[in-house]
N, CA, C and O atoms as a CHARMM CRD file, in Angstrom:
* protein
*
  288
    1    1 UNK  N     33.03900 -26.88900  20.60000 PROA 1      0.00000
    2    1 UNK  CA    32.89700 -26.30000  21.91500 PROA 1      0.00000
    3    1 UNK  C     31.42600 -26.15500  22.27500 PROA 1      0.00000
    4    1 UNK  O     31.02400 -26.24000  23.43600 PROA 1      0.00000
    5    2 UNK  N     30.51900 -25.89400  21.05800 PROA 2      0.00000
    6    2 UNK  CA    29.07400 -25.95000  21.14200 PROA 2      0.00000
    7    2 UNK  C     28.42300 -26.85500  21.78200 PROA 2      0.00000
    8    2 UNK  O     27.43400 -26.63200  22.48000 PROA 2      0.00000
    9    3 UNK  N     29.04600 -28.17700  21.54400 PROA 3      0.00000
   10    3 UNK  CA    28.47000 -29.35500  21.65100 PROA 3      0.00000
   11    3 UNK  C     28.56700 -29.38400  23.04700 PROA 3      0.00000
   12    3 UNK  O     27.63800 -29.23000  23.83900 PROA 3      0.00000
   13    4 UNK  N     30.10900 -29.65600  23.38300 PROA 4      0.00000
   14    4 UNK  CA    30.71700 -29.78500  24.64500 PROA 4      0.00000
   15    4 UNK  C     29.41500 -29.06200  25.74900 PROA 4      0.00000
   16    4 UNK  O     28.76600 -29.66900  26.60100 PROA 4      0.00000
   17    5 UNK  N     29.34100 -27.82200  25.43700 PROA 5      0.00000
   18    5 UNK  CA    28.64200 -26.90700  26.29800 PROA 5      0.00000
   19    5 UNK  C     27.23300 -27.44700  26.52300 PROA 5      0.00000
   20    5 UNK  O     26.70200 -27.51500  27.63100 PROA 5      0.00000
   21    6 UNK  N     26.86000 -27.70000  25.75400 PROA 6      0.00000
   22    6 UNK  CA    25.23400 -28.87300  25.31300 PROA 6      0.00000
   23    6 UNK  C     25.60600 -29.68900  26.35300 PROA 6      0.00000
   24    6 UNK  O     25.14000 -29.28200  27.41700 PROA 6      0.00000
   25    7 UNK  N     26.16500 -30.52900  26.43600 PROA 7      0.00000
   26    7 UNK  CA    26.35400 -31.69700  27.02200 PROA 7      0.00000
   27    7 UNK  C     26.55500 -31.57600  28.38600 PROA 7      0.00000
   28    7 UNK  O     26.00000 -32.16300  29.31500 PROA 7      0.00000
   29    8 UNK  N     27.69900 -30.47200  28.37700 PROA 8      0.00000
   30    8 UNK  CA    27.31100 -30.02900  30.36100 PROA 8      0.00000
   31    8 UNK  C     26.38100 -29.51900  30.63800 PROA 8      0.00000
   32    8 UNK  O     26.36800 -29.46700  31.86800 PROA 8      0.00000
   33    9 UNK  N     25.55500 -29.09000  30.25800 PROA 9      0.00000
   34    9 UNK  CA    24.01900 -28.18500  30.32400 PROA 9      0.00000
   35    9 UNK  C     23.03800 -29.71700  30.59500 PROA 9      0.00000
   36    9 UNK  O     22.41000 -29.81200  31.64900 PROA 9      0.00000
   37   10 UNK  N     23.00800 -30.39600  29.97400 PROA 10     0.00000
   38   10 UNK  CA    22.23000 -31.73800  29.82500 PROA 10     0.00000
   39   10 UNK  C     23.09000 -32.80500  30.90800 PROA 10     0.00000
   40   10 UNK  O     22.91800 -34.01000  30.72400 PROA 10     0.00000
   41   11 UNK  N     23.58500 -32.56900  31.51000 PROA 11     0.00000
   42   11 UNK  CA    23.78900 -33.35100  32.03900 PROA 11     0.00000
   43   11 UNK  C     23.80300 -32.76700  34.01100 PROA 11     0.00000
   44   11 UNK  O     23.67000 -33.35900  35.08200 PROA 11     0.00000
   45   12 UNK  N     24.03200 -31.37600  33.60200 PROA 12     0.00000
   46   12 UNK  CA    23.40100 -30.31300  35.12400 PROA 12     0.00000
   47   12 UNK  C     22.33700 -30.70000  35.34300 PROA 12     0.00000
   48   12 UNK  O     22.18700 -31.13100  36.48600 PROA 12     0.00000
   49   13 UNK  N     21.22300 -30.74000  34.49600 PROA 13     0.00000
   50   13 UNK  CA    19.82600 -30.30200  34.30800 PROA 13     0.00000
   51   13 UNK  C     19.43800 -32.15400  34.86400 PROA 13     0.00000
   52   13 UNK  O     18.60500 -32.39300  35.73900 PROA 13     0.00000
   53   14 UNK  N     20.13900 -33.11400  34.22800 PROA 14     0.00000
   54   14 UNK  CA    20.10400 -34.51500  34.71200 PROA 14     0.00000
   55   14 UNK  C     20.08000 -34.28400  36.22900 PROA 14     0.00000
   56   14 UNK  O     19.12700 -34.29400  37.00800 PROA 14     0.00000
   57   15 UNK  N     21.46300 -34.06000  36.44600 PROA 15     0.00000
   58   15 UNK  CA    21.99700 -34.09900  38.01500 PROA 15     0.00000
   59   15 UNK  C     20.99500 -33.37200  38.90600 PROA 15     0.00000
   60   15 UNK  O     20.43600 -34.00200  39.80400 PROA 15     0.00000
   61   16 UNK  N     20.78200 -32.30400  38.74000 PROA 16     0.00000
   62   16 UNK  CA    19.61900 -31.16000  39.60800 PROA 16     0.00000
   63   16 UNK  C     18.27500 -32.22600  39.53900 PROA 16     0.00000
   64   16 UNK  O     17.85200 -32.70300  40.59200 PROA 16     0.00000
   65   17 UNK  N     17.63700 -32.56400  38.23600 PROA 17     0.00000
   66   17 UNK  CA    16.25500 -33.60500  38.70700 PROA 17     0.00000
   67   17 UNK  C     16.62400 -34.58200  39.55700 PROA 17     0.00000
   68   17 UNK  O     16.11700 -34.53400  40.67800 PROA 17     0.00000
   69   18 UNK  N     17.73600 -35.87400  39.20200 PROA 18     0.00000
   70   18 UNK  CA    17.81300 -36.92400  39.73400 PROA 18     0.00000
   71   18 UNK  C     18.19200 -36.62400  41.13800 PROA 18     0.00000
   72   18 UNK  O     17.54100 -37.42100  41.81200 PROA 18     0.00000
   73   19 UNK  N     18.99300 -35.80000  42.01200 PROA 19     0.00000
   74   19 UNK  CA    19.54600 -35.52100  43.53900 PROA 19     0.00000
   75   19 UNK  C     18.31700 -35.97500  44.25900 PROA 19     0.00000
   76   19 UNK  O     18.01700 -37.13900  44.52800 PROA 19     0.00000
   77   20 UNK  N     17.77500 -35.08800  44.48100 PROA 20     0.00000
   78   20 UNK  CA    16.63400 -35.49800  45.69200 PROA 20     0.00000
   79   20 UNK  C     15.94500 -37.04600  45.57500 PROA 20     0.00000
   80   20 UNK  O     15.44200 -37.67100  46.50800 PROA 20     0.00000
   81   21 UNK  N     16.04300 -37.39900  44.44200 PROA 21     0.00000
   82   21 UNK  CA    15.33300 -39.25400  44.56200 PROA 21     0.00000
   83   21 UNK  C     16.27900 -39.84500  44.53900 PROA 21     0.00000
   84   21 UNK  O     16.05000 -41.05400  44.51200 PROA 21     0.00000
   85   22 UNK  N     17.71700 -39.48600  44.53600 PROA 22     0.00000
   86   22 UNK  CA    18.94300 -40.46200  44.99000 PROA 22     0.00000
   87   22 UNK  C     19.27400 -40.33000  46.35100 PROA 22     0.00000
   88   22 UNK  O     19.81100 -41.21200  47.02100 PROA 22     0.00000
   89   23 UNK  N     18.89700 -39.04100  46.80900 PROA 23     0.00000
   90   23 UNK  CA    19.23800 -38.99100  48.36700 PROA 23     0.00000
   91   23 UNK  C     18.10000 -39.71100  48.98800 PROA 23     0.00000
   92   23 UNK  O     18.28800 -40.30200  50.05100 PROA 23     0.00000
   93   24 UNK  N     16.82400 -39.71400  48.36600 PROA 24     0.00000
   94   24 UNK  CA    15.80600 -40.52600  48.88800 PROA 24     0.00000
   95   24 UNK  C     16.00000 -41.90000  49.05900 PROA 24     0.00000
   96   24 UNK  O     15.76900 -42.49400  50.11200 PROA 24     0.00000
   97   25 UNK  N     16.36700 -42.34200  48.16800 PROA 25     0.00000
   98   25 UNK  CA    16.73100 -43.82200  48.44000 PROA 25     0.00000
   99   25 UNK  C     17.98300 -44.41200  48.84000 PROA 25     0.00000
  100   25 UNK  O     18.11700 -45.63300  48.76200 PROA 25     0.00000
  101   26 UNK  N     18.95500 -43.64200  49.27800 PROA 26     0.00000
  102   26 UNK  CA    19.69300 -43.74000  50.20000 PROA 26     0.00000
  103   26 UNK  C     19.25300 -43.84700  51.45500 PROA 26     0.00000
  104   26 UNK  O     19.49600 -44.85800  52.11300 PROA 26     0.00000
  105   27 UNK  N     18.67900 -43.00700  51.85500 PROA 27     0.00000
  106   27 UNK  CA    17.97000 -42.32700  53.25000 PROA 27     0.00000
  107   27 UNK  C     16.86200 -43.60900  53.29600 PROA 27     0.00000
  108   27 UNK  O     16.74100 -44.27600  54.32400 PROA 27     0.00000
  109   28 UNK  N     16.26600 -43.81600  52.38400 PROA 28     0.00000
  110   28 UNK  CA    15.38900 -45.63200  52.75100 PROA 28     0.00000
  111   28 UNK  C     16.00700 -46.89700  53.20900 PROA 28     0.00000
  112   28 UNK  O     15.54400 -47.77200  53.94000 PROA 28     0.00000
  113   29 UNK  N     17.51700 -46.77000  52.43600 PROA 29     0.00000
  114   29 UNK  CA    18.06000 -48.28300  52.50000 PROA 29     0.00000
  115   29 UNK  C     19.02700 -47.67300  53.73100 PROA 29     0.00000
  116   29 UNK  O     19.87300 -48.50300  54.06400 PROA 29     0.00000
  117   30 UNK  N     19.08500 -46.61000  54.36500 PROA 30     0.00000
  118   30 UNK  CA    20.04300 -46.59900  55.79000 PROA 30     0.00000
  119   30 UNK  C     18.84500 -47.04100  56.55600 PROA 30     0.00000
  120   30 UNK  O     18.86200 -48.10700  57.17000 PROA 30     0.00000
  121   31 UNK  N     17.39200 -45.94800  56.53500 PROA 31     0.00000
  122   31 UNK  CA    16.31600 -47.10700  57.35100 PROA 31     0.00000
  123   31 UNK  C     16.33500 -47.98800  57.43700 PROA 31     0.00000
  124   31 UNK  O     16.51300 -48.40800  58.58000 PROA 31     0.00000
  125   32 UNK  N     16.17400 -48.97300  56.34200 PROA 32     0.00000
  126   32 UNK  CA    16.09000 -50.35800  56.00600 PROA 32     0.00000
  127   32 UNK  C     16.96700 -51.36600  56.60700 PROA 32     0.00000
  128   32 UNK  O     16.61000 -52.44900  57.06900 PROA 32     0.00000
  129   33 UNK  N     18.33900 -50.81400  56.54100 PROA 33     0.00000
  130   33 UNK  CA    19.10500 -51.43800  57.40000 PROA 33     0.00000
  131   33 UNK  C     19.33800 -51.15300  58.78800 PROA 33     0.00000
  132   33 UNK  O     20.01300 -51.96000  59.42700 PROA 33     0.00000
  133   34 UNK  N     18.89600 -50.16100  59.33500 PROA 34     0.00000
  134   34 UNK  CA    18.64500 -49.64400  60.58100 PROA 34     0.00000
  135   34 UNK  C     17.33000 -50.76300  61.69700 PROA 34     0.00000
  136   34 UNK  O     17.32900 -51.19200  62.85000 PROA 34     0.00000
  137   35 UNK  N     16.19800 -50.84000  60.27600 PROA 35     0.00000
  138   35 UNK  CA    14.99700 -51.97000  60.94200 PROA 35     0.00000
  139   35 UNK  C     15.66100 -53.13300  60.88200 PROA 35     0.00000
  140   35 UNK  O     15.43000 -53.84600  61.85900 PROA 35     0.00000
  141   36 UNK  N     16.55000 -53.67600  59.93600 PROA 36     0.00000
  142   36 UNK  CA    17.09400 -55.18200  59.75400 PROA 36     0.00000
  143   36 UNK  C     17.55000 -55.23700  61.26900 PROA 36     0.00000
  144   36 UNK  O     17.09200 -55.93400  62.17400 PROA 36     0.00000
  145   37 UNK  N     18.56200 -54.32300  61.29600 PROA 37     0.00000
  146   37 UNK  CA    19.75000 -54.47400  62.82400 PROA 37     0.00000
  147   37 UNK  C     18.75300 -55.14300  63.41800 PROA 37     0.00000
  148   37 UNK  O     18.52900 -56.35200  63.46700 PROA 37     0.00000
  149   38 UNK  N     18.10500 -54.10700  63.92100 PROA 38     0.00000
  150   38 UNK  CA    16.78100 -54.01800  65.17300 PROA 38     0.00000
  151   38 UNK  C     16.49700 -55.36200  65.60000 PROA 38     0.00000
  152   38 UNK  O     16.88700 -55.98200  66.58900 PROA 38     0.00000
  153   39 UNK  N     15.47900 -55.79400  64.33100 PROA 39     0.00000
  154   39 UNK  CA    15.11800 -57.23200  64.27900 PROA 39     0.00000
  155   39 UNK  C     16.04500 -58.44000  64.36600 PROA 39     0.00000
  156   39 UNK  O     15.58400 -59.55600  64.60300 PROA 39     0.00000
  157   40 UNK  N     17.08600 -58.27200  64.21400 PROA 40     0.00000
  158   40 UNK  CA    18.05700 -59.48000  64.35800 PROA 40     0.00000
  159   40 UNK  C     18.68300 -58.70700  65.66500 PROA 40     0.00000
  160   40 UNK  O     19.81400 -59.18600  65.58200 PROA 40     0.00000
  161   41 UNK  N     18.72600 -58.08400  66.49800 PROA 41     0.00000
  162   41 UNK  CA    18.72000 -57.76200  68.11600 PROA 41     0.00000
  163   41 UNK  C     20.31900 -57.63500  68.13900 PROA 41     0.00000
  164   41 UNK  O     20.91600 -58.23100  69.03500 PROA 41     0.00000
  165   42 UNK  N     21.15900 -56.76700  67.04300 PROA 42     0.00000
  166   42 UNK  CA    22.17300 -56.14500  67.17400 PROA 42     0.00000
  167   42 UNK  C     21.96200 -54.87200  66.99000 PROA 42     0.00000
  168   42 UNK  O     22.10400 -54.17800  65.98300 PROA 42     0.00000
  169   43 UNK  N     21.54200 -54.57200  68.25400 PROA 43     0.00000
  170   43 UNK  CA    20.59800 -52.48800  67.07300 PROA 43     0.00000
  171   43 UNK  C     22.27200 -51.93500  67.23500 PROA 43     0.00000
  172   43 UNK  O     23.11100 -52.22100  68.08900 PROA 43     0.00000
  173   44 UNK  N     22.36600 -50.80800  65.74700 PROA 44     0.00000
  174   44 UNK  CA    23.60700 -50.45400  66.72100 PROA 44     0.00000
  175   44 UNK  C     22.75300 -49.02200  66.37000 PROA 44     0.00000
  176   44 UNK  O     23.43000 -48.29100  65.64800 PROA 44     0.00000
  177   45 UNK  N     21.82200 -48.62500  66.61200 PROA 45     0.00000
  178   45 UNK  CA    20.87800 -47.30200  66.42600 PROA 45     0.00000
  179   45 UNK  C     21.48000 -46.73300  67.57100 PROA 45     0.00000
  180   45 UNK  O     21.88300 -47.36200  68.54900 PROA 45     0.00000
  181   46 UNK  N     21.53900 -44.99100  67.32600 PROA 46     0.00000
  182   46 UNK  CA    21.62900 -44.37800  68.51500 PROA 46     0.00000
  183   46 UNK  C     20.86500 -44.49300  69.58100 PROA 46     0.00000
  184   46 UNK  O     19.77100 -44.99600  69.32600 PROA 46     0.00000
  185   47 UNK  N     21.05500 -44.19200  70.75300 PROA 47     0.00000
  186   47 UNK  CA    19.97800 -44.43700  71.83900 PROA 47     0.00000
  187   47 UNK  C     19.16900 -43.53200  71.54300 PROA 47     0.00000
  188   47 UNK  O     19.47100 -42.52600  70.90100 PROA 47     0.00000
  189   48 UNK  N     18.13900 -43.77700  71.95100 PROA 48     0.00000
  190   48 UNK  CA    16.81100 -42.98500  71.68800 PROA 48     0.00000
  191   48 UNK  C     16.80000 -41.85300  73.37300 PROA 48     0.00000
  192   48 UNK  O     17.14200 -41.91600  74.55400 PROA 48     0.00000
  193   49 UNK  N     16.23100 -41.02900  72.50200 PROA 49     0.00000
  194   49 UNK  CA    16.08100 -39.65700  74.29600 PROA 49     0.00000
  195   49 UNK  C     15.14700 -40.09300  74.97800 PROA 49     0.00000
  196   49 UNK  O     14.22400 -40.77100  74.52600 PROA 49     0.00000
  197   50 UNK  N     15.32100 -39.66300  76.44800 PROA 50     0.00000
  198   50 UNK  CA    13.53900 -40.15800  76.83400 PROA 50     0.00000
  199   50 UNK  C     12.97200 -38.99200  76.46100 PROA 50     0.00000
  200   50 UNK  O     13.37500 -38.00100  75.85200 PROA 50     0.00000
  201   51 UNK  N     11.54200 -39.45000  77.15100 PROA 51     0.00000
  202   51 UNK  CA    10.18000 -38.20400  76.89000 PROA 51     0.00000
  203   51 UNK  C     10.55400 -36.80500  77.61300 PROA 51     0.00000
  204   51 UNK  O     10.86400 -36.81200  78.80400 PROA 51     0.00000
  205   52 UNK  N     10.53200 -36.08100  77.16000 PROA 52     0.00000
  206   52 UNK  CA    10.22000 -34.93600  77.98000 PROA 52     0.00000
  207   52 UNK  C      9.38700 -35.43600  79.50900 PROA 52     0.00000
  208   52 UNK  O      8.66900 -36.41900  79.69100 PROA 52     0.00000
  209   53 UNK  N      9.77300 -34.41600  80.41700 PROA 53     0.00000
  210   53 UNK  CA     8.90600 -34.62500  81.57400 PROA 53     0.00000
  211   53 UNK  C      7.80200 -33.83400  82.00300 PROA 53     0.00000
  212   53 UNK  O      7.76800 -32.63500  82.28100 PROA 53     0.00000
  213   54 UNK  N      7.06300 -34.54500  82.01000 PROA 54     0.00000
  214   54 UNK  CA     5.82500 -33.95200  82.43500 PROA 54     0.00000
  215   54 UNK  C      5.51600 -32.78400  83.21400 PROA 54     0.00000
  216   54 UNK  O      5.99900 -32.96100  84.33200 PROA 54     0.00000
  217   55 UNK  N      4.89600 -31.59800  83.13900 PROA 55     0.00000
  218   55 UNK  CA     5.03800 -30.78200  84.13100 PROA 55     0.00000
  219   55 UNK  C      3.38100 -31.06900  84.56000 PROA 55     0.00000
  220   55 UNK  O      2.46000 -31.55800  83.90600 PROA 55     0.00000
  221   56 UNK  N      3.46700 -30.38400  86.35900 PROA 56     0.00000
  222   56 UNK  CA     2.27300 -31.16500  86.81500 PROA 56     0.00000
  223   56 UNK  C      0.96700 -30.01000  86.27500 PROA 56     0.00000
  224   56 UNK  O      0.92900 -28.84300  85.88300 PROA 56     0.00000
  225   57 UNK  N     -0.01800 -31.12400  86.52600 PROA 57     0.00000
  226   57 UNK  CA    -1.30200 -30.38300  86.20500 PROA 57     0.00000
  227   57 UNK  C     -1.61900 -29.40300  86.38300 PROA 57     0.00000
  228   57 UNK  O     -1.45900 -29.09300  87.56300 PROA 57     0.00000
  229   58 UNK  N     -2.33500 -28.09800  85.35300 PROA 58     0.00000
  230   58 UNK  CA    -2.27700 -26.73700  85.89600 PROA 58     0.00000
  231   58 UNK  C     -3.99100 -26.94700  86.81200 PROA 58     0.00000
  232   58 UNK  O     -4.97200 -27.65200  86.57600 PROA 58     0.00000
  233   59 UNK  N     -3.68800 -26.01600  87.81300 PROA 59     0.00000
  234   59 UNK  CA    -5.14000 -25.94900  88.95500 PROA 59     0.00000
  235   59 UNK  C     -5.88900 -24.98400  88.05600 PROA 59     0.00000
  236   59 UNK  O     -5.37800 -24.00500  87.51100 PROA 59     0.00000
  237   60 UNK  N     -7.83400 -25.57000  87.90700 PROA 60     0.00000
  238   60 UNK  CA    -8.42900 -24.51200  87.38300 PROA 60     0.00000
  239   60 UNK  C     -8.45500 -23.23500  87.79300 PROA 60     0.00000
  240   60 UNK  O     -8.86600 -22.35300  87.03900 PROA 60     0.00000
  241   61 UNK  N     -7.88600 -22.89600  89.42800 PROA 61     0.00000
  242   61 UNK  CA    -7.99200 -21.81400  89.84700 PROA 61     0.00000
  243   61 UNK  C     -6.92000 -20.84200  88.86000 PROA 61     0.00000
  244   61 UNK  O     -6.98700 -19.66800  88.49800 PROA 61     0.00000
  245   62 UNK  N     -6.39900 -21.41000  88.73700 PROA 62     0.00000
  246   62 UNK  CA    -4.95200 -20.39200  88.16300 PROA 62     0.00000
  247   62 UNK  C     -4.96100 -20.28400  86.72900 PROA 62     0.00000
  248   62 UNK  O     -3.97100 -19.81100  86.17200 PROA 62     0.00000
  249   63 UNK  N     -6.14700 -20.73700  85.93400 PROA 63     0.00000
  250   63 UNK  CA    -6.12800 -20.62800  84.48900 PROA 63     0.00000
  251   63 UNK  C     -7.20800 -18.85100  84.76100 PROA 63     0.00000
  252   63 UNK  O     -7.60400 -18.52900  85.88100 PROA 63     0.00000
  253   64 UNK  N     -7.43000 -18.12500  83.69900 PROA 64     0.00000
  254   64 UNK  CA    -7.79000 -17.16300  83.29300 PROA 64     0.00000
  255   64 UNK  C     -9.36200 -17.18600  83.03800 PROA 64     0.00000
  256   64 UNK  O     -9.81700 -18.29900  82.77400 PROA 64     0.00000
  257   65 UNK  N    -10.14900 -16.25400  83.07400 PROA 65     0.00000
  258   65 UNK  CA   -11.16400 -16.83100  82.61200 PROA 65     0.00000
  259   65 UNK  C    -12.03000 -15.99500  81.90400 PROA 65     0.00000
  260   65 UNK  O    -12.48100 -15.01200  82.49200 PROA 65     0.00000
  261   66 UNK  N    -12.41700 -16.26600  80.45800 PROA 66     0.00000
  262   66 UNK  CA   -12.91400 -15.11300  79.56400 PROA 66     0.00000
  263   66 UNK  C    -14.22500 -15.57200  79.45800 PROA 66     0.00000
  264   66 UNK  O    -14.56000 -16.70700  79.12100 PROA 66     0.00000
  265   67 UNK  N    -15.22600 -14.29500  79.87400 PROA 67     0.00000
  266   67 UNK  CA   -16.62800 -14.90600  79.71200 PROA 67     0.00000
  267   67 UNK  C    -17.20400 -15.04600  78.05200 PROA 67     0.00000
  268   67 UNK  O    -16.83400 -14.49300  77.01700 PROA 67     0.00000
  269   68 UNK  N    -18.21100 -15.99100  78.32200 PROA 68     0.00000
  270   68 UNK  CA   -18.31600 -16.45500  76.99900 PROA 68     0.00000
  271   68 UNK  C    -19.60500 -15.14200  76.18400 PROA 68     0.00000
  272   68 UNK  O    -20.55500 -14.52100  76.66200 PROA 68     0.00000
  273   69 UNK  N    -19.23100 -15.17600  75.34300 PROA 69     0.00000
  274   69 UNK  CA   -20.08700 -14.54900  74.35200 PROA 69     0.00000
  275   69 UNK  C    -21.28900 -15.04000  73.61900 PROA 69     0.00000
  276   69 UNK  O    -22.29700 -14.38600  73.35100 PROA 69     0.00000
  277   70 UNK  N    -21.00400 -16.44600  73.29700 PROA 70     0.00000
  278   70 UNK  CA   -21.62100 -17.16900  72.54500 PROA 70     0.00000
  279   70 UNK  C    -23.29600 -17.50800  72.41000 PROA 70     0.00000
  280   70 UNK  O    -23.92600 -17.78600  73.43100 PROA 70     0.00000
  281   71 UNK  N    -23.73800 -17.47900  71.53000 PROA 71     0.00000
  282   71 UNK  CA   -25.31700 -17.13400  71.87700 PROA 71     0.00000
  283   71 UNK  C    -26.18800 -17.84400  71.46200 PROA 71     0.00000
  284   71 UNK  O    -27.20500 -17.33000  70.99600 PROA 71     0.00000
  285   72 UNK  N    -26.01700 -19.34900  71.52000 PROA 72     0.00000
  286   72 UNK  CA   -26.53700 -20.37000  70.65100 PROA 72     0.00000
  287   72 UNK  C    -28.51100 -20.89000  71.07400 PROA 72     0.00000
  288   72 UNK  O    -29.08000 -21.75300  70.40400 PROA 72     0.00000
């Protein structure tokens, strides 16, 4: 039963290091095949959002204005 217990302990301790660099290279080769699509001009990628929209320019009148201190 000693052993047994060894062996699931050693093999947790496996599983907990190896996760994150197996999900890593999963997560590369869905990229990977994500750029292939692309380039051979079947994307089936989600659509991309547009940009946010611009809000218009603020007027210097309406910014704040802290006098300077500075004493160079």
């Amino acid at each position: 039963m000693n052993t047994f217990l060894s062996l699931l302990a050693a093999l947790a301790l496996a599983a907990l290091v190896l996760a994150p660099s197996l999900y890593g290279v999963a997560r590369e080769r869905a990229i990977d095949r994500q750029l292939c699509e692309a380039a051979a001009g079947r994307s089936e990628v989600p659509a991309v959002r547009s940009p946010p929209q611009k809000s218009p320019p603020q007027k210097s009148s309406s910014r704040s204005t802290v006098p300077s201190t500075a004493t160079w």
